[in-house]
Amino acid sequence: MLNLSRINRFWRVPVGNGRQSKQRSSLAEVEDSIALRVLVLGLVVLGIVATDIASETTFSLWAVPLSTVGTIWSYYRRRNANIPVKFCIAIGMLIALGAFFGRFIGQLNDTRLNLAQLLIELQVLHSYDTPRRKDLGYSIVIGLILLGVAATLSQTMAFAPVLLVFLAVALPTLVLDYRSRLGLKPLKKEKLTKKNFTSANFKVLIVNFLVILGLGLGLFAVLPRFPGYQLRSFPVSTPIQLQGEFTGRSIINPGYVREGNGGGDGNGDADATGQGSSGEPGTVDSNFYYGFNSEMNQNLRGEMKPKVVMRVRSQAEGFWRVLAFDQYTGKGWKISRNDDVTTLRRSSWSYKIDLDLPLIKTPTREVVQTYNVVSDLPNLIPALSYPKEIYFPGPVIAVDQEGGLRSPVQLSEGMTYTVLSEVPYRDRTLLGKADTKYPKEIKDYYLQIPPEIADKVRQKTEAILADYNRQRVSRTEDVRTLNSVYEKTLYLAQYLKQNYSFPENPLGLPHLDKNDDLVESFLFKHQGGYPDHFSTVLTVMLRSIGIPARLVAGFAPGEFNPFTGMYIVKNTDAYAMTEVYFPKYGWFAFDPIPNHPLIPPSIEEYQTFSVLRQFWNWIAGWLPSPVTGLLNGLFGTLFRWLFRAIAWFFSLFSQGWIGIFTGLIVGTITAFFGWLSWVQWKKWLNRKWLKKLPPMESLYQQMLQWTAEKGLGKHPAQTPLEYAQVSYNQHPRETAQVIDEICQAYVSWRYGGNSPNWQELQQRWKELQKMKAISR
């Protein structure tokens, strides 16, 4: 009777009459653990705080104290029906739902924050009605969901500490929740200290925390960064209320001084042309790039103070293009058709604005980019080349003749917008065969060069190209010559990199006099210049030999943060390059600046395995070159075949019904063999684990695994002897007798220090299994 009573207690089998059983069931639903309630409240608070940190909101100022009050009230009222409060909670939830729809209709932009606010409001109301453990379970899930929302909103590493604290709180919460599910008594005095947390094994929690953290970081490192934005709902900030008419002709750059009024930090003493009130050359602003304006004066001197201006999430790395110049002035550049712009408006129900794309023959790839402005910028909208759609908070934008996008207002801190671009692939062979018959509108604007320097620059350029051809022809092993626009451009850019340099003193290059020309001084006098000067010189040299080119200004990709998946762009990442026109293929950029890649980042470069690649680069630096080359070739081949297999599999679904069925069959077969491999792997690990155990422990574990497979496994709260007694009601007598003997031997070995005859028990167990197999 005593054993049956203990068995009933562990299996929660009700005993006695129905009335007592019903009362016990009702009382069992009430959660009395204060520690569990405190930890659950901590998880919810962390979720709310994480949302505030990621989205820069203030939900926690009201939600945290109200949730705390609700948790305390709910504990003291946990055994009451609380019917009036439940009605009030239901009414409050309806009000919260109505407020959510009101915000949703009023703001068509990113809805994640609205959903998070709704969830926080519901959780605050829910905290006033949590008498049972399952109610606390709902709160645990809500805290986890809020943390997930915060992860999608986060743009910085500030989210990481909250995630670690959440994990540290979640582990003991799950332990106490599990104890509650088993019906165990709360921990003594309800204090989560090492002294009285022995039952939950405080040391094991620490080890689990470190193991989970290590596994998480490891999985994060090897997890592929596949292109996102599979849903066509893109992040956009709060709508801009436009005052007055927008023509798109003016560029607002706070770094310039206009009509005596300073911008930026007040230390810039030059207007848009680079001239101060005395007519002397000015200095660049310390915060804003001098080239983001309708005129770009390269006679300015000075340096910018680095600061973050944007965080960009993009499917591919690239040059965040801002604007381009077509007219060379001798000391800089100018947009000659600055007033010739096209304004585009969006509909009242969507943030989407469509842009016209030029007809080009080269293959393209759609790239989605989301720009989060961190510091104030001019009203020029950065984007990858050839944008086709923009999701912008303003009601209207302007597009100039050089493909630059302009906002009706300055891009201020906190603004978010999304751009879809059709970026062309850069095929060197295809571009090398491009025609040289340029349309009239191209020749009219992109071959302009001051006549005073035209002949001198052309002769210098032709001499450089001729010298290359002579050197190549004289070598019997290579008789190639520069016979295409693409190859000439590449060589000239490389020539400038190798034969000209920056001044030793960053501020030591003298200003140009009134009659001096920047390109002429660069090539024949100073033998170099500042970074943007290299791009100006290459552009003018190409124009001098009849190749249409223009200067394009924008931002380098910036530093990629693998933890946030964003590119961190600073104001010092702004610079200018040369764009060359290829008939039927469009504009392609070349970078002649020393220490920069000759070809700017393009869509062929992925960040899919960025963290793993960075880790490998660190290891490769310590290995001999032959070993590094061998491993690079091996891993490159493996990943290449892997990507080809994945691409082939997904291509099946675009080949009609036969392709879809073929893809499903291949997917099913792959899943089956994956499952089979996983099962065999687990069996191998299990056999390996059993071999390491002492013989008696190994036999006991084999017996438990066999009974668990039959669906009659041992309950965690049962002792081996209690399980042996229960087995007589679950198995045939001969089987239960062997189980009983194994359990008795195991207990005497484990707790009594005896040495049972485990060989005989193992032989009897094997014979019993054989008999079971034959009887089937």
XYZ file of N, CA, C and O in Angstrom, residues 534-667:
536
model
N 42.463 62.516 -57.766
C 42.779 61.397 -58.655
C 41.594 61.094 -59.566
O 41.766 60.844 -60.767
N 40.394 61.095 -58.995
C 39.209 60.798 -59.806
C 38.946 61.893 -60.823
O 38.547 61.620 -61.965
N 39.164 63.149 -60.431
C 39.000 64.264 -61.380
C 39.972 64.124 -62.541
O 39.601 64.293 -63.717
N 41.219 63.804 -62.230
C 42.244 63.674 -63.280
C 41.896 62.534 -64.225
O 41.990 62.684 -65.455
N 41.488 61.391 -63.707
C 41.126 60.274 -64.577
C 39.950 60.651 -65.465
O 39.942 60.328 -66.667
N 38.953 61.326 -64.922
C 37.778 61.709 -65.709
C 38.171 62.624 -66.860
O 37.722 62.436 -68.008
N 39.008 63.625 -66.583
C 39.413 64.575 -67.625
C 40.324 63.899 -68.641
O 40.233 64.175 -69.857
N 41.201 62.996 -68.195
C 42.066 62.282 -69.145
C 41.238 61.437 -70.107
O 41.527 61.389 -71.314
N 40.212 60.765 -69.595
C 39.353 59.961 -70.477
C 38.616 60.853 -71.466
O 38.495 60.518 -72.654
N 38.131 61.981 -71.007
C 37.441 62.900 -71.920
C 38.376 63.427 -73.009
O 37.941 63.652 -74.144
N 39.637 63.589 -72.657
C 40.577 64.149 -73.629
C 40.814 63.218 -74.813
O 41.218 63.676 -75.890
N 40.568 61.908 -74.644
C 40.745 60.965 -75.758
C 39.395 60.460 -76.271
O 39.323 59.410 -76.910
N 38.320 61.195 -75.955
C 37.009 60.897 -76.532
C 36.194 59.861 -75.813
O 35.262 59.290 -76.405
N 36.486 59.581 -74.550
C 35.710 58.610 -73.775
C 34.807 59.371 -72.813
O 35.306 60.083 -71.939
N 33.483 59.255 -72.951
C 32.577 59.990 -72.057
C 32.740 59.520 -70.602
O 32.707 58.326 -70.315
N 32.883 60.482 -69.713
C 33.072 60.159 -68.305
C 32.508 61.291 -67.455
O 32.363 62.423 -67.922
N 32.197 60.998 -66.226
C 31.721 62.005 -65.281
C 32.209 61.649 -63.884
O 32.648 60.518 -63.634
N 32.146 62.599 -62.982
C 32.564 62.385 -61.606
C 31.338 62.052 -60.766
O 30.334 62.762 -60.809
N 31.422 60.986 -59.980
C 30.307 60.567 -59.131
C 30.779 60.583 -57.679
O 31.888 60.145 -57.372
N 29.954 61.122 -56.804
C 30.287 61.216 -55.383
C 29.298 60.396 -54.569
O 28.107 60.328 -54.891
N 29.791 59.803 -53.517
C 28.936 58.993 -52.649
C 29.723 58.458 -51.478
O 30.784 58.983 -51.121
N 29.226 57.383 -50.886
C 29.856 56.789 -49.722
C 30.393 55.407 -50.052
O 29.747 54.631 -50.767
N 31.567 55.105 -49.512
C 32.064 53.729 -49.545
C 31.121 52.841 -48.732
O 30.327 53.340 -47.918
N 31.175 51.512 -48.906
C 30.237 50.646 -48.174
C 30.287 50.828 -46.676
O 29.271 50.658 -45.994
N 31.445 51.178 -46.129
C 31.569 51.295 -44.681
C 31.994 49.982 -44.065
O 32.337 49.009 -44.751
N 31.965 49.917 -42.760
C 32.388 48.721 -42.038
C 31.193 47.816 -41.778
O 30.204 48.238 -41.184
N 31.302 46.572 -42.237
C 30.207 45.624 -42.078
C 30.240 45.024 -40.680
O 31.264 44.505 -40.231
N 29.121 45.114 -39.977
C 28.988 44.523 -38.645
C 28.246 43.197 -38.777
O 27.034 43.198 -39.024
N 28.934 42.070 -38.642
C 28.262 40.774 -38.851
C 27.212 40.466 -37.806
O 26.348 39.626 -38.031
N 27.264 41.125 -36.646
C 26.293 40.843 -35.595
C 24.959 41.549 -35.847
O 23.904 41.037 -35.494
N 25.009 42.724 -36.454
C 23.770 43.439 -36.764
C 23.373 43.288 -38.224
O 22.243 43.596 -38.585
N 24.307 42.825 -39.072
C 24.010 42.694 -40.495
C 23.950 44.026 -41.217
O 23.371 44.112 -42.304
N 24.559 45.066 -40.654
C 24.490 46.404 -41.251
C 25.890 46.933 -41.574
O 26.882 46.551 -40.936
N 25.923 47.821 -42.555
C 27.139 48.541 -42.879
C 27.135 49.869 -42.108
O 26.189 50.651 -42.214
N 28.185 50.114 -41.347
C 28.304 51.341 -40.572
C 29.056 52.351 -41.434
O 30.247 52.183 -41.717
N 28.370 53.395 -41.866
C 28.920 54.371 -42.802
C 29.220 55.669 -42.057
O 28.354 56.195 -41.345
N 30.433 56.182 -42.229
C 30.846 57.435 -41.599
C 30.934 58.540 -42.640
O 30.987 58.284 -43.855
N 30.994 59.790 -42.159
C 31.128 60.915 -43.089
C 32.457 60.864 -43.833
O 32.560 61.305 -44.973
N 33.486 60.283 -43.202
C 34.788 60.178 -43.857
C 34.819 59.089 -44.931
O 35.826 58.954 -45.636
N 33.753 58.308 -45.050
C 33.668 57.318 -46.133
C 33.244 57.952 -47.455
O 33.212 57.268 -48.482
N 32.892 59.231 -47.448
C 32.462 59.914 -48.669
C 33.674 60.240 -49.544
O 34.699 60.718 -49.047
N 33.553 59.983 -50.814
C 34.620 60.328 -51.767
C 34.038 60.294 -53.177
O 32.848 59.985 -53.367
N 34.872 60.602 -54.158
C 34.419 60.678 -55.553
C 35.171 59.663 -56.408
O 36.351 59.374 -56.166
N 34.482 59.134 -57.411
C 35.070 58.208 -58.379
C 34.752 58.687 -59.792
O 34.069 59.695 -59.989
N 35.220 57.895 -60.735
C 34.957 58.175 -62.151
C 33.956 57.169 -62.691
O 34.107 55.959 -62.477
N 32.931 57.669 -63.379
C 31.980 56.806 -64.080
C 32.185 56.957 -65.580
O 32.276 58.084 -66.093
N 32.240 55.815 -66.268
C 32.465 55.792 -67.717
C 31.231 55.207 -68.389
O 30.649 54.229 -67.896
N 30.857 55.802 -69.526
C 29.657 55.355 -70.233
C 30.013 54.348 -71.321
O 30.933 54.550 -72.122
N 29.262 53.216 -71.326
C 29.397 52.190 -72.348
C 28.052 52.072 -73.054
O 27.043 51.716 -72.420
N 27.994 52.381 -74.351
C 26.718 52.334 -75.079
C 26.024 50.985 -74.911
O 26.645 49.925 -74.985
N 24.740 51.049 -74.614
C 23.843 49.904 -74.431
C 24.050 49.183 -73.100
O 23.257 48.306 -72.748
N 25.110 49.530 -72.369
C 25.382 48.854 -71.095
C 25.328 49.785 -69.886
O 25.287 49.309 -68.753
N 25.352 51.089 -70.125
C 25.212 52.031 -69.033
C 26.532 52.521 -68.466
O 27.600 52.393 -69.087
N 26.458 53.090 -67.254
C 27.602 53.706 -66.582
C 28.225 52.710 -65.602
O 27.527 52.051 -64.844
N 29.573 52.652 -65.599
C 30.314 51.809 -64.662
C 31.442 52.627 -64.042
O 32.092 53.434 -64.718
N 31.663 52.401 -62.755
C 32.608 53.215 -61.996
C 33.997 52.582 -61.960
O 34.139 51.355 -61.978
N 35.007 53.454 -61.889
C 36.405 53.063 -61.736
C 37.011 53.941 -60.645
O 36.718 55.135 -60.564
N 37.877 53.337 -59.835
C 38.433 54.050 -58.682
C 39.950 54.166 -58.829
O 40.681 53.194 -58.597
N 40.466 55.351 -59.168
C 41.920 55.518 -59.344
C 42.649 55.932 -58.075
O 43.854 56.207 -58.115
N 41.960 56.014 -56.947
C 42.558 56.512 -55.705
C 43.471 55.432 -55.118
O 43.063 54.275 -54.985
N 44.709 55.767 -54.768
C 45.611 54.783 -54.154
C 45.009 54.177 -52.888
O 44.278 54.838 -52.148
N 45.317 52.917 -52.664
C 44.841 52.146 -51.509
C 43.352 51.808 -51.590
O 42.809 51.238 -50.652
N 42.705 52.164 -52.690
C 41.326 51.747 -52.934
C 41.326 50.634 -53.973
O 42.222 50.566 -54.823
N 40.347 49.728 -53.954
C 40.253 48.728 -55.024
C 39.977 49.408 -56.360
O 39.216 50.378 -56.438
N 40.597 48.907 -57.405
C 40.428 49.501 -58.727
C 38.981 49.452 -59.186
O 38.464 50.404 -59.781
N 38.322 48.364 -58.900
C 36.900 48.207 -59.198
C 36.146 48.318 -57.884
O 36.423 47.566 -56.944
N 35.210 49.226 -57.761
C 34.483 49.378 -56.497
C 33.658 48.135 -56.192
O 33.411 47.298 -57.066
N 33.226 47.977 -54.933
C 32.413 46.800 -54.558
C 31.207 46.658 -55.474
O 30.545 47.630 -55.828
N 30.923 45.420 -55.861
C 29.839 45.172 -56.807
C 28.945 44.062 -56.271
O 29.182 43.498 -55.212
N 27.917 43.726 -57.020
C 26.924 42.748 -56.575
C 27.457 41.325 -56.600
O 26.802 40.429 -56.086
N 28.640 41.111 -57.175
C 29.205 39.765 -57.156
C 29.757 39.397 -55.791
O 30.065 38.242 -55.521
N 29.914 40.365 -54.908
C 30.498 40.114 -53.593
C 29.372 39.957 -52.577
O 28.508 40.815 -52.458
N 29.404 38.861 -51.820
C 28.352 38.538 -50.860
C 28.919 38.573 -49.447
O 30.106 38.413 -49.225
N 28.011 38.743 -48.474
C 28.367 38.644 -47.061
C 27.698 37.418 -46.431
O 27.414 37.397 -45.250
N 27.486 36.369 -47.246
C 26.723 35.221 -46.773
C 27.391 34.538 -45.579
O 26.761 34.230 -44.588
N 28.692 34.301 -45.671
C 29.416 33.668 -44.578
C 30.475 34.634 -44.052
O 31.649 34.293 -43.925
N 30.057 35.864 -43.750
C 30.988 36.927 -43.389
C 31.781 36.601 -42.129
O 33.004 36.737 -42.111
N 31.100 36.181 -41.055
C 31.797 35.926 -39.800
C 32.769 34.765 -39.961
O 33.919 34.826 -39.506
N 32.323 33.712 -40.607
C 33.181 32.557 -40.819
C 34.389 32.930 -41.668
O 35.513 32.486 -41.415
N 34.176 33.775 -42.683
C 35.277 34.199 -43.535
C 36.292 35.044 -42.766
O 37.503 34.890 -42.926
N 35.792 35.958 -41.922
C 36.702 36.768 -41.124
C 37.515 35.901 -40.175
O 38.706 36.128 -39.972
N 36.885 34.888 -39.567
C 37.595 33.979 -38.682
C 38.647 33.186 -39.452
O 39.770 32.985 -38.973
N 38.283 32.747 -40.652
C 39.243 32.001 -41.473
C 40.411 32.879 -41.885
O 41.564 32.425 -41.893
N 40.162 34.121 -42.236
C 41.254 35.022 -42.600
C 42.240 35.195 -41.447
O 43.452 35.306 -41.650
N 41.704 35.222 -40.223
C 42.573 35.340 -39.057
C 43.444 34.098 -38.900
O 44.642 34.173 -38.607
N 42.852 32.916 -39.096
C 43.620 31.677 -38.979
C 44.639 31.564 -40.111
O 45.786 31.155 -39.897
N 44.203 31.937 -41.334
C 45.093 31.811 -42.491
C 46.351 32.648 -42.333
O 47.404 32.330 -42.903
N 46.268 33.740 -41.574
C 47.443 34.579 -41.361
C 48.548 33.884 -40.595
O 49.706 34.302 -40.652
N 48.211 32.786 -39.878
C 49.203 32.051 -39.099
C 49.706 30.802 -39.827
O 50.646 30.161 -39.364
N 49.072 30.455 -40.950
C 49.440 29.229 -41.654
C 50.411 29.522 -42.793
O 50.414 30.625 -43.347
N 51.224 28.533 -43.175
C 52.091 28.713 -44.359
C 51.258 28.912 -45.616
O 50.139 28.404 -45.725
N 51.807 29.615 -46.571
C 51.070 29.930 -47.801
C 50.592 28.686 -48.545
O 49.447 28.648 -49.014
N 51.428 27.624 -48.702
C 50.923 26.432 -49.412
C 49.716 25.799 -48.726
O 48.762 25.377 -49.384
N 49.750 25.736 -47.385
C 48.616 25.162 -46.657
C 47.373 26.023 -46.830
O 46.263 25.518 -47.051
N 47.559 27.350 -46.732
C 46.421 28.260 -46.922
C 45.820 28.108 -48.307
O 44.599 28.075 -48.468
N 46.678 28.020 -49.333
C 46.180 27.857 -50.695
C 45.424 26.560 -50.885
O 44.379 26.522 -51.541
N 45.930 25.465 -50.291
C 45.256 24.171 -50.398
C 43.884 24.198 -49.737
O 42.885 23.750 -50.311
N 43.830 24.752 -48.513
C 42.555 24.811 -47.800
C 41.576 25.752 -48.481
O 40.372 25.487 -48.527
N 42.080 26.877 -49.006
C 41.201 27.797 -49.744
C 40.576 27.113 -50.955
O 39.387 27.271 -51.234
N 41.394 26.344 -51.680
C 40.861 25.628 -52.835
C 39.842 24.579 -52.445
O 38.804 24.421 -53.090
N 40.123 23.858 -51.333
C 39.208 22.819 -50.879
C 37.875 23.406 -50.435
O 36.801 22.968 -50.878
N 37.936 24.428 -49.540
C 36.697 25.043 -49.062
C 35.956 25.755 -50.187
O 34.720 25.745 -50.233
N 36.711 26.380 -51.087
C 36.069 27.056 -52.210
C 35.286 26.093 -53.078
O 34.166 26.383 -53.511
N 35.869 24.911 -53.331
C 35.179 23.902 -54.138
C 33.921 23.392 -53.435
O 32.853 23.252 -54.049
N 34.043 23.124 -52.123
C 32.894 22.624 -51.375
C 31.745 23.628 -51.378
O 30.590 23.269 -51.658
N 32.046 24.907 -51.076
C 30.985 25.916 -51.043
C 30.419 26.177 -52.440
O 29.225 26.432 -52.589
N 31.268 26.101 -53.456
C 30.786 26.317 -54.828
C 29.784 25.240 -55.217
O 28.713 25.539 -55.767
N 30.105 23.987 -54.927
C 29.170 22.904 -55.243
C 27.913 22.985 -54.393
O 26.806 22.665 -54.869
N 28.066 23.419 -53.149
C 26.893 23.566 -52.287
C 25.937 24.614 -52.838
O 24.718 24.387 -52.932
N 26.475 25.762 -53.221
C 25.619 26.819 -53.764
C 25.002 26.415 -55.098
O 23.859 26.769 -55.397
N 25.752 25.685 -55.905
C 25.193 25.214 -57.170
C 24.029 24.251 -56.927
O 23.001 24.319 -57.631
N 24.179 23.367 -55.960
C 23.100 22.421 -55.644
C 21.863 23.159 -55.137
O 20.733 22.840 -55.530
N 22.063 24.148 -54.261
C 20.928 24.911 -53.744
C 20.247 25.682 -54.869
O 19.007 25.715 -54.970
N 21.059 26.324 -55.735
C 20.482 27.085 -56.856
C 19.720 26.170 -57.810
O 18.634 26.522 -58.288
N 20.275 24.970 -58.065
C 19.588 24.026 -58.961
C 18.268 23.584 -58.354
O 17.254 23.478 -59.055
N 18.256 23.322 -57.038
C 17.030 22.857 -56.386
C 15.929 23.911 -56.486
O 14.792 23.602 -56.861
N 16.244 25.169 -56.187
C 15.215 26.203 -56.232
C 14.805 26.538 -57.666
O 13.682 26.994 -57.898
N 15.703 26.298 -58.626
C 15.331 26.563 -60.027
C 14.280 25.584 -60.531
O 13.564 25.878 -61.500
N 14.177 24.408 -59.890
C 13.177 23.429 -60.325
C 11.758 23.980 -60.199
O 10.884 23.669 -61.013
N 11.518 24.805 -59.155
C 10.171 25.296 -58.898
C 9.730 26.372 -59.892
O 8.588 26.821 -59.845
N 10.631 26.784 -60.780
C 10.260 27.753 -61.807
C 10.118 27.097 -63.175
O 10.070 27.780 -64.190
N 10.034 25.754 -63.200
C 9.969 25.018 -64.467
C 8.639 24.307 -64.656
O 8.565 23.222 -65.207
N 7.571 24.907 -64.162
C 6.249 24.331 -64.362
C 5.943 23.224 -63.375
O 6.659 22.992 -62.396
N 4.817 22.519 -63.651
C 4.367 21.477 -62.739
C 5.367 20.339 -62.619
O 5.573 19.785 -61.544
N 5.997 19.953 -63.721
C 6.983 18.861 -63.663
C 8.145 19.261 -62.762
O 8.625 18.465 -61.944
N 8.592 20.485 -62.912
C 9.692 20.956 -62.060
C 9.292 21.011 -60.595
O 10.089 20.678 -59.711
N 8.049 21.426 -60.333
C 7.587 21.499 -58.939
C 7.545 20.110 -58.317
O 8.036 19.895 -57.194
N 6.960 19.132 -59.050
C 6.898 17.770 -58.516
C 8.301 17.175 -58.356
O 8.590 16.483 -57.380
N 9.177 17.464 -59.321
C 10.560 16.987 -59.209
C 11.235 17.583 -57.976
O 11.932 16.887 -57.232
N 11.019 18.877 -57.753
C 11.596 19.516 -56.579
C 11.073 18.935 -55.283
O 11.828 18.719 -54.331
N 9.759 18.639 -55.238
C 9.182 18.043 -54.034
C 9.740 16.649 -53.790
O 10.023 16.268 -52.638
N 9.901 15.861 -54.878
C 10.453 14.508 -54.723
C 11.897 14.578 -54.232
O 12.297 13.859 -53.310
N 12.685 15.470 -54.853
C 14.084 15.614 -54.435
C 14.163 16.086 -52.987
O 14.975 15.593 -52.195
N 13.287 17.035 -52.618
C 13.271 17.516 -51.239
C 12.898 16.429 -50.252
O 13.494 16.314 -49.170
